[in-house]
Amino acid sequence: MAEEETKKEEAKETTAETSVPPETPVPPAEGEGTGETGESAEAEKPGETEKPAGEKPAEPEKPAEPAKPAEPDWKTLYALTLADFDNYKKRAARDREDTYRYAEMDILKDVLPAVDNLQLALSNAKDNAEDPFVKGVKLVYDTLLKSLKEHGAEPFDSVGKELDTEKMEAIATLPSADIEEGKVSIESKKGWMLKDKVLRAAQVVVSSGKPA
């Protein structure tokens, strides 16, 4: 019995000498540290989040197609075009007629000064109306008036009428004992009409009323 107890005590002493103190840290073996701790560290790095398998990247949005214009109403367009063409034909015919109707306007306007001079000469020769020369001048004057009338040109009177700015040109205002204010008192140059247009406006003096 004594020998067995002695052997037990020697075994305890040997175990106590070879045991490692609990305070001494044991270094990790090679290859350790790459387990869960290492993987979690790598996963926490920014910008390295793994995308789930099978997910496609988002495609850019396509621009919306412009809306197609509505189909025009061809019947309405045809009717409008036809009406415009009809108006053009009427306007062209009217312009052509006016051209033929008033083609002699410039020539007749150039003849009027000669008519004015003949009229002035006859008015100054009233006392010699029986003179052959005066009779000859009056014959020329009457012939010109007849020719002008055949072409549609005729003189019009202005004295005693209201001032018409479309047919008359006022060159002065003078008091008049016989003519009311605003009316023509003197006609210095006679006005002429060609059909329904003014060939030449009359030059007139307008009355400013009775003299004070």
Short mmCIF file of C-alpha atoms in Angstrom, two decimals:
data_model
loop_
_atom_site.label_atom_id
_atom_site.label_comp_id
_atom_site.label_asym_id
_atom_site.label_seq_id
_atom_site.Cartn_x
_atom_site.Cartn_y
_atom_site.Cartn_z
CA MET A 1 0.00 0.00 0.00
CA ALA A 2 2.81 2.33 0.86
CA GLU A 3 4.43 1.75 -2.49
CA GLU A 4 1.25 2.59 -4.43
CA GLU A 5 0.79 5.91 -2.59
CA THR A 6 4.38 6.79 -3.31
CA LYS A 7 3.83 6.21 -7.06
CA LYS A 8 0.71 8.40 -7.07
CA GLU A 9 2.56 11.29 -5.44
CA GLU A 10 5.37 11.07 -7.98
CA ALA A 11 2.86 11.10 -10.88
CA LYS A 12 1.16 14.25 -9.52
CA GLU A 13 4.49 16.08 -9.21
CA THR A 14 5.40 15.18 -12.79
CA THR A 15 2.04 16.42 -14.13
CA ALA A 16 2.35 19.67 -12.20
CA GLU A 17 5.81 20.36 -13.65
CA THR A 18 4.74 19.79 -17.34
CA SER A 19 1.36 21.67 -17.25
CA VAL A 20 1.11 25.14 -18.94
CA PRO A 21 0.14 28.07 -16.76
CA PRO A 22 -3.39 29.32 -17.58
CA GLU A 23 -2.20 32.93 -17.93
CA THR A 24 0.05 32.16 -20.96
CA PRO A 25 -1.84 32.79 -24.27
CA VAL A 26 -1.55 30.08 -26.85
CA PRO A 27 -0.61 31.50 -30.33
CA PRO A 28 -2.91 30.43 -33.15
CA ALA A 29 -1.69 27.87 -35.55
CA GLU A 30 -0.89 28.65 -39.18
CA GLY A 31 -3.97 28.94 -41.34
CA GLU A 32 -6.20 29.93 -38.45
CA GLY A 33 -7.93 33.31 -38.43
CA THR A 34 -9.36 32.87 -41.94
CA GLY A 35 -12.62 31.51 -40.67
CA GLU A 36 -15.73 33.43 -39.85
CA THR A 37 -13.84 36.44 -38.47
CA GLY A 38 -11.84 36.95 -41.69
CA GLU A 39 -14.83 36.50 -43.94
CA SER A 40 -16.88 39.02 -41.98
CA ALA A 41 -14.06 41.54 -42.19
CA GLU A 42 -13.83 41.20 -45.96
CA ALA A 43 -17.60 41.48 -46.31
CA GLU A 44 -17.63 44.75 -44.35
CA LYS A 45 -15.32 46.52 -46.84
CA PRO A 46 -17.20 49.39 -48.63
CA GLY A 47 -17.99 49.05 -52.32
CA GLU A 48 -17.55 45.28 -52.32
CA THR A 49 -21.16 44.24 -51.63
CA GLU A 50 -21.89 41.22 -53.71
CA LYS A 51 -24.98 41.35 -55.95
CA PRO A 52 -27.35 38.44 -55.69
CA ALA A 53 -26.82 35.83 -58.37
CA GLY A 54 -29.09 36.06 -61.47
CA GLU A 55 -29.99 39.80 -61.08
CA LYS A 56 -29.53 41.84 -64.34
CA PRO A 57 -28.35 45.49 -64.29
CA ALA A 58 -31.08 48.09 -64.80
CA GLU A 59 -31.47 49.16 -68.46
CA PRO A 60 -31.52 52.95 -69.29
CA GLU A 61 -34.96 54.39 -70.01
CA LYS A 62 -35.71 54.94 -73.71
CA PRO A 63 -36.84 58.47 -74.73
CA ALA A 64 -40.53 58.77 -75.40
CA GLU A 65 -41.42 58.79 -79.10
CA PRO A 66 -42.91 62.10 -80.36
CA ALA A 67 -46.62 62.06 -80.98
CA LYS A 68 -47.52 61.75 -84.64
CA PRO A 69 -49.40 64.75 -86.11
CA ALA A 70 -53.06 64.29 -86.79
CA GLU A 71 -54.06 63.47 -90.33
CA PRO A 72 -55.12 66.69 -92.15
CA ASP A 73 -58.65 67.11 -93.40
CA TRP A 74 -58.02 66.87 -97.13
CA LYS A 75 -61.59 67.78 -98.09
CA THR A 76 -61.42 71.05 -96.15
CA LEU A 77 -58.00 71.89 -97.58
CA TYR A 78 -59.25 71.22 -101.09
CA ALA A 79 -62.28 73.47 -100.56
CA LEU A 80 -60.12 76.30 -99.19
CA THR A 81 -57.63 76.01 -102.05
CA LEU A 82 -60.44 76.04 -104.60
CA ALA A 83 -61.98 79.16 -102.99
CA ASP A 84 -58.59 80.96 -102.96
CA PHE A 85 -58.04 80.15 -106.63
CA ASP A 86 -61.52 81.40 -107.53
CA ASN A 87 -60.85 84.68 -105.67
CA TYR A 88 -57.53 85.00 -107.49
CA LYS A 89 -59.22 84.62 -110.88
CA LYS A 90 -61.82 87.26 -110.01
CA ARG A 91 -59.16 89.67 -108.75
CA ALA A 92 -57.01 89.13 -111.85
CA ALA A 93 -60.01 89.76 -114.12
CA ARG A 94 -60.89 92.93 -112.20
CA ASP A 95 -57.31 94.22 -112.41
CA ARG A 96 -57.19 93.47 -116.12
CA GLU A 97 -60.45 95.32 -116.69
CA ASP A 98 -59.20 98.32 -114.70
CA THR A 99 -56.01 98.33 -116.76
CA TYR A 100 -57.99 98.49 -120.00
CA ARG A 101 -60.48 100.97 -118.60
CA TYR A 102 -57.96 103.46 -117.25
CA ALA A 103 -55.10 102.82 -119.69
CA GLU A 104 -55.50 106.32 -121.19
CA MET A 105 -55.43 108.09 -117.80
CA ASP A 106 -51.82 109.29 -118.08
CA ILE A 107 -52.30 110.56 -121.65
CA LEU A 108 -55.49 112.42 -120.79
CA LYS A 109 -53.87 113.96 -117.73
CA ASP A 110 -51.09 115.34 -119.95
CA VAL A 111 -53.69 116.93 -122.27
CA LEU A 112 -55.46 118.84 -119.48
CA PRO A 113 -52.89 121.69 -119.23
CA ALA A 114 -53.54 122.51 -122.90
CA VAL A 115 -57.27 122.56 -122.18
CA ASP A 116 -56.67 124.93 -119.23
CA ASN A 117 -54.68 127.32 -121.41
CA LEU A 118 -57.36 127.40 -124.10
CA GLN A 119 -60.03 128.07 -121.48
CA LEU A 120 -57.97 130.90 -120.00
CA ALA A 121 -57.48 132.44 -123.45
CA LEU A 122 -61.20 132.32 -124.18
CA SER A 123 -62.11 133.87 -120.84
CA ASN A 124 -59.81 136.83 -121.57
CA ALA A 125 -61.27 137.28 -125.09
CA LYS A 126 -64.93 137.57 -124.16
CA ASP A 127 -65.11 141.04 -125.60
CA ASN A 128 -63.79 139.76 -128.95
CA ALA A 129 -66.00 136.70 -129.27
CA GLU A 130 -66.76 137.50 -132.92
CA ASP A 131 -63.11 137.69 -133.85
CA PRO A 132 -62.19 134.86 -136.30
CA PHE A 133 -59.10 134.01 -134.29
CA VAL A 134 -61.10 133.70 -131.08
CA LYS A 135 -63.63 131.57 -132.90
CA GLY A 136 -60.84 129.28 -134.08
CA VAL A 137 -59.51 128.92 -130.54
CA LYS A 138 -62.99 128.10 -129.28
CA LEU A 139 -63.36 125.45 -132.00
CA VAL A 140 -60.14 123.74 -130.88
CA TYR A 141 -61.26 123.94 -127.28
CA ASP A 142 -64.67 122.37 -128.02
CA THR A 143 -63.03 119.60 -130.07
CA LEU A 144 -60.74 118.70 -127.19
CA LEU A 145 -63.63 118.62 -124.73
CA LYS A 146 -65.57 116.35 -127.07
CA SER A 147 -62.64 113.94 -127.45
CA LEU A 148 -62.07 113.83 -123.69
CA LYS A 149 -65.73 113.12 -123.09
CA GLU A 150 -65.68 110.20 -125.56
CA HIS A 151 -62.91 108.65 -123.45
CA GLY A 152 -64.92 109.16 -120.26
CA ALA A 153 -63.18 112.31 -118.99
CA GLU A 154 -65.38 115.21 -117.90
CA PRO A 155 -64.86 118.33 -115.73
CA PHE A 156 -66.84 118.93 -112.55
CA ASP A 157 -67.78 122.18 -110.80
CA SER A 158 -66.59 123.00 -107.28
CA VAL A 159 -67.76 126.55 -106.53
CA GLY A 160 -70.44 126.71 -103.85
CA LYS A 161 -69.95 123.06 -102.78
CA GLU A 162 -68.61 121.59 -99.57
CA LEU A 163 -64.91 120.86 -99.58
CA ASP A 164 -64.36 117.25 -100.68
CA THR A 165 -60.78 116.27 -99.94
CA GLU A 166 -60.95 113.35 -102.39
CA LYS A 167 -61.80 115.62 -105.32
CA MET A 168 -60.55 119.02 -104.22
CA GLU A 169 -57.26 120.50 -103.04
CA ALA A 170 -57.61 123.60 -100.85
CA ILE A 171 -54.81 126.08 -101.50
CA ALA A 172 -56.10 128.97 -99.35
CA THR A 173 -58.97 130.32 -97.24
CA LEU A 174 -60.48 133.76 -97.83
CA PRO A 175 -63.54 135.56 -96.47
CA SER A 176 -66.49 135.70 -98.84
CA ALA A 177 -69.69 137.71 -98.63
CA ASP A 178 -71.66 135.29 -100.81
CA ILE A 179 -70.28 131.82 -99.93
CA GLU A 180 -70.81 130.16 -96.58
CA GLU A 181 -67.91 129.18 -94.39
CA GLY A 182 -66.37 125.82 -95.34
CA LYS A 183 -67.56 125.93 -98.94
CA VAL A 184 -65.55 126.59 -102.10
CA SER A 185 -65.57 130.26 -103.11
CA ILE A 186 -63.00 130.29 -105.94
CA GLU A 187 -61.90 127.59 -108.36
CA SER A 188 -58.36 128.29 -109.59
CA LYS A 189 -58.01 125.03 -111.55
CA LYS A 190 -60.90 122.86 -112.68
CA GLY A 191 -61.13 119.26 -111.55
CA TRP A 192 -61.65 116.31 -113.88
CA MET A 193 -63.11 112.82 -113.49
CA LEU A 194 -62.29 109.75 -115.60
CA LYS A 195 -65.36 107.53 -115.37
CA ASP A 196 -65.58 106.93 -111.57
CA LYS A 197 -62.02 107.96 -110.68
CA VAL A 198 -60.50 111.37 -110.08
CA LEU A 199 -58.37 112.26 -113.08
CA ARG A 200 -57.23 115.54 -111.54
CA ALA A 201 -58.24 117.18 -108.26
CA ALA A 202 -59.55 120.74 -108.44
CA GLN A 203 -57.50 123.50 -106.82
CA VAL A 204 -59.87 125.70 -104.82
CA VAL A 205 -60.08 128.50 -102.29
CA VAL A 206 -62.33 127.84 -99.29
CA SER A 207 -64.50 130.54 -97.74
CA SER A 208 -63.78 131.48 -94.15
CA GLY A 209 -67.14 133.21 -93.75
CA LYS A 210 -68.30 136.76 -94.15
CA PRO A 211 -65.68 139.47 -93.71
CA ALA A 212 -65.68 141.28 -90.37
#
